[in-house]
Amino acid sequence: MANLSLQSISMSFEGKKILEDIQFVVKDAEFVTILGPSGSGKSTLFHLIGGLYKPEQGHIFLNGEEITGKRGSISYMPQSPSLFPWRTIVENVLLGAEIVGQADKGTALQMIEKAGLLGYEHAYPHQLSGGMKQRAAFIRSLMSPQPLICLDEPFSALDEFTRVEMQKWLMNIWVEHKRSILFVTHNIEEALFLSDRIIVLSNRPATVQKEFHIPFKRPREESLLLTEEFLAWKKEIYNELRVIV
């Protein structure tokens, strides 16, 4: 169970206001995406939620407990897979759970198989493709005990076809495990395809400009990307972002 609440979050760096009065929630088992122009503070938000920074103003709660400035409350997956090159794939997958003494190799091997990585569990990161590394990194996030996963543009470095395949894989895994996910991307199609809600941030100092509730039923197929309804939603969100920039 994971219910995240950001209340009146403001943050500055070197005298420049980055975030101002940010407020939103992520409900249990919900997939929420943050969209915004470059430099709007999306990654800064993740650092605040993860406790790497402490906001100048405001509070962050997870399941009713204040986690403002507190580390270790969330699972975080950055743009790069960040796998340790000296650890095998199964060892990398188990890392987060291992740190808190909850390593379960049997479950890890089952998830590696479901991720299409069977036969690579004892391989090293340099032996895997970019998409395979991302799958391993996401399994590591799922294996970690924290109830909320923050994904910071995890597919941005992948080619278009690999990216779509990874999006479909992520959705299938998420539907099965129903963890709360907060996702950052610059890609409108990706946000629409994956999300229950999309939060659009303004330029700096970033505020919540608009929130979209996405109506597409799950499971979602790749064919959805070419429907008139999907393209209409993409146009509406594009126009919202265009006003901002």
mmCIF file of C-alpha atoms in Angstrom:
data_model
loop_
_atom_site.group_PDB
_atom_site.id
_atom_site.type_symbol
_atom_site.label_atom_id
_atom_site.label_comp_id
_atom_site.label_asym_id
_atom_site.label_seq_id
_atom_site.Cartn_x
_atom_site.Cartn_y
_atom_site.Cartn_z
ATOM 1 C CA MET A 1 0.000 0.000 0.000
ATOM 2 C CA ALA A 2 1.316 3.461 -0.926
ATOM 3 C CA ASN A 3 -0.390 6.820 -0.694
ATOM 4 C CA LEU A 4 1.924 9.747 -1.423
ATOM 5 C CA SER A 5 0.960 13.332 -0.613
ATOM 6 C CA LEU A 6 2.970 16.456 -1.467
ATOM 7 C CA GLN A 7 1.747 19.517 0.403
ATOM 8 C CA SER A 8 2.804 23.052 -0.605
ATOM 9 C CA ILE A 9 6.336 22.074 -1.687
ATOM 10 C CA SER A 10 8.680 24.958 -2.592
ATOM 11 C CA MET A 11 12.388 24.731 -3.414
ATOM 12 C CA SER A 12 15.175 27.085 -4.567
ATOM 13 C CA PHE A 13 18.772 26.631 -5.677
ATOM 14 C CA GLU A 14 21.308 29.450 -5.533
ATOM 15 C CA GLY A 15 18.568 31.980 -4.989
ATOM 16 C CA LYS A 16 16.480 30.799 -7.948
ATOM 17 C CA LYS A 17 13.029 29.397 -7.241
ATOM 18 C CA ILE A 18 12.618 25.950 -8.840
ATOM 19 C CA LEU A 19 9.342 24.695 -7.365
ATOM 20 C CA GLU A 20 6.538 26.756 -5.866
ATOM 21 C CA ASP A 21 3.569 25.452 -3.884
ATOM 22 C CA ILE A 22 3.526 21.992 -5.521
ATOM 23 C CA GLN A 23 0.597 19.899 -4.344
ATOM 24 C CA PHE A 24 -0.582 16.524 -5.599
ATOM 25 C CA VAL A 25 -1.227 12.965 -4.462
ATOM 26 C CA VAL A 26 -0.466 9.490 -5.765
ATOM 27 C CA LYS A 27 -3.006 6.935 -4.591
ATOM 28 C CA ASP A 28 -2.413 3.292 -3.825
ATOM 29 C CA ALA A 29 -1.669 1.199 -6.959
ATOM 30 C CA GLU A 30 -1.944 4.298 -9.174
ATOM 31 C CA PHE A 31 0.309 5.130 -12.139
ATOM 32 C CA VAL A 32 0.888 8.899 -12.251
ATOM 33 C CA THR A 33 3.131 10.683 -14.752
ATOM 34 C CA ILE A 34 4.712 14.128 -14.457
ATOM 35 C CA LEU A 35 5.113 16.080 -17.696
ATOM 36 C CA GLY A 36 6.751 19.460 -18.057
ATOM 37 C CA PRO A 37 9.275 21.493 -20.042
ATOM 38 C CA SER A 38 12.992 20.869 -19.623
ATOM 39 C CA GLY A 39 14.321 22.408 -16.438
ATOM 40 C CA SER A 40 10.920 22.606 -14.772
ATOM 41 C CA GLY A 41 12.098 20.683 -11.726
ATOM 42 C CA LYS A 42 10.744 17.196 -12.410
ATOM 43 C CA SER A 43 13.907 15.431 -11.257
ATOM 44 C CA THR A 44 14.198 17.819 -8.302
ATOM 45 C CA LEU A 45 10.777 16.602 -7.174
ATOM 46 C CA PHE A 46 12.068 13.026 -7.138
ATOM 47 C CA HIS A 47 15.099 14.072 -5.105
ATOM 48 C CA LEU A 48 12.791 15.735 -2.598
ATOM 49 C CA ILE A 49 10.490 12.707 -2.369
ATOM 50 C CA GLY A 50 13.531 10.466 -1.951
ATOM 51 C CA GLY A 51 14.880 12.617 0.868
ATOM 52 C CA LEU A 52 18.059 13.710 -0.944
ATOM 53 C CA TYR A 53 16.928 17.327 -0.514
ATOM 54 C CA LYS A 54 14.701 18.967 2.032
ATOM 55 C CA PRO A 55 12.194 21.547 0.729
ATOM 56 C CA GLU A 56 12.279 25.138 1.887
ATOM 57 C CA GLN A 57 8.569 24.898 2.526
ATOM 58 C CA GLY A 58 6.016 22.120 2.602
ATOM 59 C CA HIS A 59 5.707 18.519 3.698
ATOM 60 C CA ILE A 60 5.770 15.070 2.091
ATOM 61 C CA PHE A 61 3.753 12.167 3.479
ATOM 62 C CA LEU A 62 3.747 8.465 2.591
ATOM 63 C CA ASN A 63 0.920 6.406 4.058
ATOM 64 C CA GLY A 64 0.300 9.168 6.586
ATOM 65 C CA GLU A 65 3.892 9.254 7.821
ATOM 66 C CA GLU A 66 5.960 12.355 7.148
ATOM 67 C CA ILE A 67 9.030 11.499 5.050
ATOM 68 C CA THR A 68 10.233 15.062 4.387
ATOM 69 C CA GLY A 69 14.036 14.899 4.184
ATOM 70 C CA LYS A 70 13.988 11.189 5.054
ATOM 71 C CA ARG A 71 15.884 8.733 2.866
ATOM 72 C CA GLY A 72 15.016 5.118 2.126
ATOM 73 C CA SER A 73 11.238 5.514 1.909
ATOM 74 C CA ILE A 74 10.907 5.016 -1.856
ATOM 75 C CA SER A 75 12.409 2.905 -4.626
ATOM 76 C CA TYR A 76 14.064 5.064 -7.304
ATOM 77 C CA MET A 77 15.026 4.154 -10.876
ATOM 78 C CA PRO A 78 17.039 6.809 -12.752
ATOM 79 C CA GLN A 79 17.417 7.345 -16.513
ATOM 80 C CA SER A 80 20.360 4.938 -16.700
ATOM 81 C CA PRO A 81 19.934 1.385 -15.353
ATOM 82 C CA SER A 82 22.710 1.967 -12.758
ATOM 83 C CA LEU A 83 23.540 -1.716 -12.471
ATOM 84 C CA PHE A 84 26.783 -2.606 -10.697
ATOM 85 C CA PRO A 85 29.115 -4.030 -13.378
ATOM 86 C CA TRP A 86 30.772 -6.471 -10.956
ATOM 87 C CA ARG A 87 27.460 -8.054 -9.901
ATOM 88 C CA THR A 88 25.497 -10.551 -11.973
ATOM 89 C CA ILE A 89 21.938 -9.714 -13.045
ATOM 90 C CA VAL A 90 20.356 -11.706 -10.216
ATOM 91 C CA GLU A 91 22.749 -10.085 -7.738
ATOM 92 C CA ASN A 92 21.823 -6.632 -9.060
ATOM 93 C CA VAL A 93 18.115 -7.454 -8.895
ATOM 94 C CA LEU A 94 18.424 -8.518 -5.255
ATOM 95 C CA LEU A 95 20.446 -5.495 -4.160
ATOM 96 C CA GLY A 96 17.639 -3.339 -2.701
ATOM 97 C CA ALA A 97 16.042 -6.246 -0.853
ATOM 98 C CA GLU A 98 19.462 -7.454 0.285
ATOM 99 C CA ILE A 99 20.245 -4.115 1.952
ATOM 100 C CA VAL A 100 17.219 -4.476 4.239
ATOM 101 C CA GLY A 101 17.726 -8.206 4.798
ATOM 102 C CA GLN A 102 14.782 -9.351 2.656
ATOM 103 C CA ALA A 103 16.571 -11.005 -0.283
ATOM 104 C CA ASP A 104 14.493 -13.769 -1.900
ATOM 105 C CA LYS A 105 16.468 -15.384 -4.721
ATOM 106 C CA GLY A 106 13.601 -17.681 -5.727
ATOM 107 C CA THR A 107 11.233 -14.776 -6.355
ATOM 108 C CA ALA A 108 13.990 -12.842 -8.122
ATOM 109 C CA LEU A 109 14.601 -15.735 -10.529
ATOM 110 C CA GLN A 110 10.865 -16.019 -11.236
ATOM 111 C CA MET A 111 10.676 -12.306 -12.071
ATOM 112 C CA ILE A 112 13.800 -12.498 -14.218
ATOM 113 C CA GLU A 113 12.128 -15.286 -16.196
ATOM 114 C CA LYS A 114 8.913 -13.265 -16.613
ATOM 115 C CA ALA A 115 11.020 -10.342 -17.841
ATOM 116 C CA GLY A 116 12.361 -12.488 -20.666
ATOM 117 C CA LEU A 117 15.842 -12.641 -19.136
ATOM 118 C CA LEU A 118 15.945 -16.380 -18.506
ATOM 119 C CA GLY A 119 19.479 -17.583 -19.182
ATOM 120 C CA TYR A 120 20.960 -14.175 -18.328
ATOM 121 C CA GLU A 121 20.555 -14.351 -14.553
ATOM 122 C CA HIS A 122 24.278 -15.045 -14.100
ATOM 123 C CA ALA A 123 25.396 -12.694 -16.882
ATOM 124 C CA TYR A 124 26.940 -9.290 -16.200
ATOM 125 C CA PRO A 125 25.419 -5.941 -17.278
ATOM 126 C CA HIS A 126 27.866 -5.441 -20.167
ATOM 127 C CA GLN A 127 26.485 -8.613 -21.751
ATOM 128 C CA LEU A 128 22.911 -7.220 -21.981
ATOM 129 C CA SER A 129 21.236 -4.814 -24.391
ATOM 130 C CA GLY A 130 19.882 -1.464 -23.196
ATOM 131 C CA GLY A 131 16.313 -2.754 -22.940
ATOM 132 C CA MET A 132 17.401 -5.835 -21.019
ATOM 133 C CA LYS A 133 19.326 -3.684 -18.542
ATOM 134 C CA GLN A 134 16.226 -1.524 -18.004
ATOM 135 C CA ARG A 135 14.145 -4.610 -17.293
ATOM 136 C CA ALA A 136 16.672 -5.772 -14.722
ATOM 137 C CA ALA A 137 16.701 -2.317 -13.097
ATOM 138 C CA PHE A 138 12.909 -2.271 -12.877
ATOM 139 C CA ILE A 139 12.807 -5.768 -11.353
ATOM 140 C CA ARG A 140 15.271 -4.485 -8.743
ATOM 141 C CA SER A 141 12.779 -1.672 -7.974
ATOM 142 C CA LEU A 142 9.941 -4.172 -7.624
ATOM 143 C CA MET A 143 12.048 -6.404 -5.379
ATOM 144 C CA SER A 144 12.830 -3.503 -3.043
ATOM 145 C CA PRO A 145 10.452 -3.314 -0.073
ATOM 146 C CA GLN A 146 9.446 0.346 -0.494
ATOM 147 C CA PRO A 147 5.782 0.771 -1.527
ATOM 148 C CA LEU A 148 6.349 3.630 -4.031
ATOM 149 C CA ILE A 149 8.510 3.448 -7.173
ATOM 150 C CA CYS A 150 9.778 6.646 -8.825
ATOM 151 C CA LEU A 151 10.864 6.211 -12.452
ATOM 152 C CA ASP A 152 12.876 9.088 -13.950
ATOM 153 C CA GLU A 153 12.689 8.865 -17.777
ATOM 154 C CA PRO A 154 13.788 5.208 -17.748
ATOM 155 C CA PHE A 155 13.287 4.669 -21.499
ATOM 156 C CA SER A 156 14.679 7.941 -22.871
ATOM 157 C CA ALA A 157 17.896 6.375 -24.205
ATOM 158 C CA LEU A 158 16.149 3.552 -26.088
ATOM 159 C CA ASP A 159 15.206 3.477 -29.781
ATOM 160 C CA GLU A 160 11.525 3.900 -30.674
ATOM 161 C CA PHE A 161 10.665 0.219 -31.161
ATOM 162 C CA THR A 162 12.514 -0.929 -28.045
ATOM 163 C CA ARG A 163 10.866 1.887 -26.122
ATOM 164 C CA VAL A 164 7.346 0.755 -27.094
ATOM 165 C CA GLU A 165 8.176 -2.845 -26.200
ATOM 166 C CA MET A 166 9.491 -1.691 -22.817
ATOM 167 C CA GLN A 167 6.365 0.373 -22.212
ATOM 168 C CA LYS A 168 4.147 -2.659 -22.879
ATOM 169 C CA TRP A 169 6.333 -4.827 -20.648
ATOM 170 C CA LEU A 170 6.247 -2.249 -17.845
ATOM 171 C CA MET A 171 2.455 -2.026 -18.040
ATOM 172 C CA ASN A 172 2.040 -5.801 -17.880
ATOM 173 C CA ILE A 173 4.344 -6.081 -14.866
ATOM 174 C CA TRP A 174 2.646 -3.132 -13.149
ATOM 175 C CA VAL A 175 -0.847 -4.588 -13.698
ATOM 176 C CA GLU A 176 0.329 -7.827 -12.088
ATOM 177 C CA HIS A 177 2.062 -6.276 -9.065
ATOM 178 C CA LYS A 178 0.034 -3.045 -8.660
ATOM 179 C CA ARG A 179 2.733 -0.929 -7.044
ATOM 180 C CA SER A 180 2.242 2.836 -6.872
ATOM 181 C CA ILE A 181 4.355 4.485 -9.566
ATOM 182 C CA LEU A 182 5.359 8.102 -10.091
ATOM 183 C CA PHE A 183 6.844 8.432 -13.584
ATOM 184 C CA VAL A 184 8.701 11.302 -15.275
ATOM 185 C CA THR A 185 8.916 11.636 -19.063
ATOM 186 C CA HIS A 186 9.088 14.254 -21.823
ATOM 187 C CA ASN A 187 7.139 11.975 -24.159
ATOM 188 C CA ILE A 188 3.389 12.701 -24.369
ATOM 189 C CA GLU A 189 2.571 9.377 -26.062
ATOM 190 C CA GLU A 190 4.436 7.468 -23.368
ATOM 191 C CA ALA A 191 2.602 9.346 -20.624
ATOM 192 C CA LEU A 192 -0.797 8.693 -22.223
ATOM 193 C CA PHE A 193 -0.112 5.037 -22.904
ATOM 194 C CA LEU A 194 1.028 4.239 -19.368
ATOM 195 C CA SER A 195 -0.802 6.547 -16.969
ATOM 196 C CA ASP A 196 -3.941 6.786 -14.900
ATOM 197 C CA ARG A 197 -3.267 10.507 -14.421
ATOM 198 C CA ILE A 198 -0.884 13.054 -15.936
ATOM 199 C CA ILE A 199 0.310 16.077 -13.960
ATOM 200 C CA VAL A 200 1.601 18.942 -16.104
ATOM 201 C CA LEU A 201 4.123 21.296 -14.534
ATOM 202 C CA SER A 202 4.638 24.902 -15.613
ATOM 203 C CA ASN A 203 7.936 26.607 -16.353
ATOM 204 C CA ARG A 204 10.102 27.711 -13.423
ATOM 205 C CA PRO A 205 9.149 28.265 -10.787
ATOM 206 C CA ALA A 206 7.146 25.114 -11.446
ATOM 207 C CA THR A 207 3.587 24.809 -10.245
ATOM 208 C CA VAL A 208 0.940 22.218 -11.096
ATOM 209 C CA GLN A 209 -0.440 23.705 -14.310
ATOM 210 C CA LYS A 210 -3.067 21.067 -15.052
ATOM 211 C CA GLU A 211 -4.056 17.499 -14.265
ATOM 212 C CA PHE A 212 -5.474 15.030 -16.779
ATOM 213 C CA HIS A 213 -7.403 11.873 -15.860
ATOM 214 C CA ILE A 214 -6.754 9.333 -18.615
ATOM 215 C CA PRO A 215 -9.875 7.317 -19.596
ATOM 216 C CA PHE A 216 -8.348 4.393 -21.521
ATOM 217 C CA LYS A 217 -9.237 0.990 -20.109
ATOM 218 C CA ARG A 218 -6.616 -1.573 -19.185
ATOM 219 C CA PRO A 219 -5.023 -3.691 -20.488
ATOM 220 C CA ARG A 220 -3.864 -1.310 -23.214
ATOM 221 C CA GLU A 221 -2.674 -2.546 -26.588
ATOM 222 C CA GLU A 222 -0.184 -0.915 -28.963
ATOM 223 C CA SER A 223 -3.045 -0.303 -31.437
ATOM 224 C CA LEU A 224 -4.381 2.326 -29.012
ATOM 225 C CA LEU A 225 -1.563 4.657 -30.136
ATOM 226 C CA LEU A 226 -3.184 5.132 -33.558
ATOM 227 C CA THR A 227 -6.803 5.660 -32.512
ATOM 228 C CA GLU A 228 -8.543 8.999 -33.004
ATOM 229 C CA GLU A 229 -9.308 9.255 -29.276
ATOM 230 C CA PHE A 230 -5.641 8.760 -28.364
ATOM 231 C CA LEU A 231 -4.510 11.345 -30.917
ATOM 232 C CA ALA A 232 -7.118 13.809 -29.645
ATOM 233 C CA TRP A 233 -5.788 13.441 -26.094
ATOM 234 C CA LYS A 234 -2.229 13.821 -27.368
ATOM 235 C CA LYS A 235 -3.203 17.061 -29.133
ATOM 236 C CA GLU A 236 -4.890 18.452 -26.005
ATOM 237 C CA ILE A 237 -1.867 17.767 -23.810
ATOM 238 C CA TYR A 238 0.516 19.041 -26.492
ATOM 239 C CA ASN A 239 -1.423 22.313 -26.650
ATOM 240 C CA GLU A 240 -1.249 22.608 -22.863
ATOM 241 C CA LEU A 241 2.509 22.190 -22.922
ATOM 242 C CA ARG A 242 2.846 24.560 -25.881
ATOM 243 C CA VAL A 243 1.143 27.320 -23.886
ATOM 244 C CA ILE A 244 3.661 26.786 -21.099
ATOM 245 C CA VAL A 245 6.787 26.997 -23.252
#
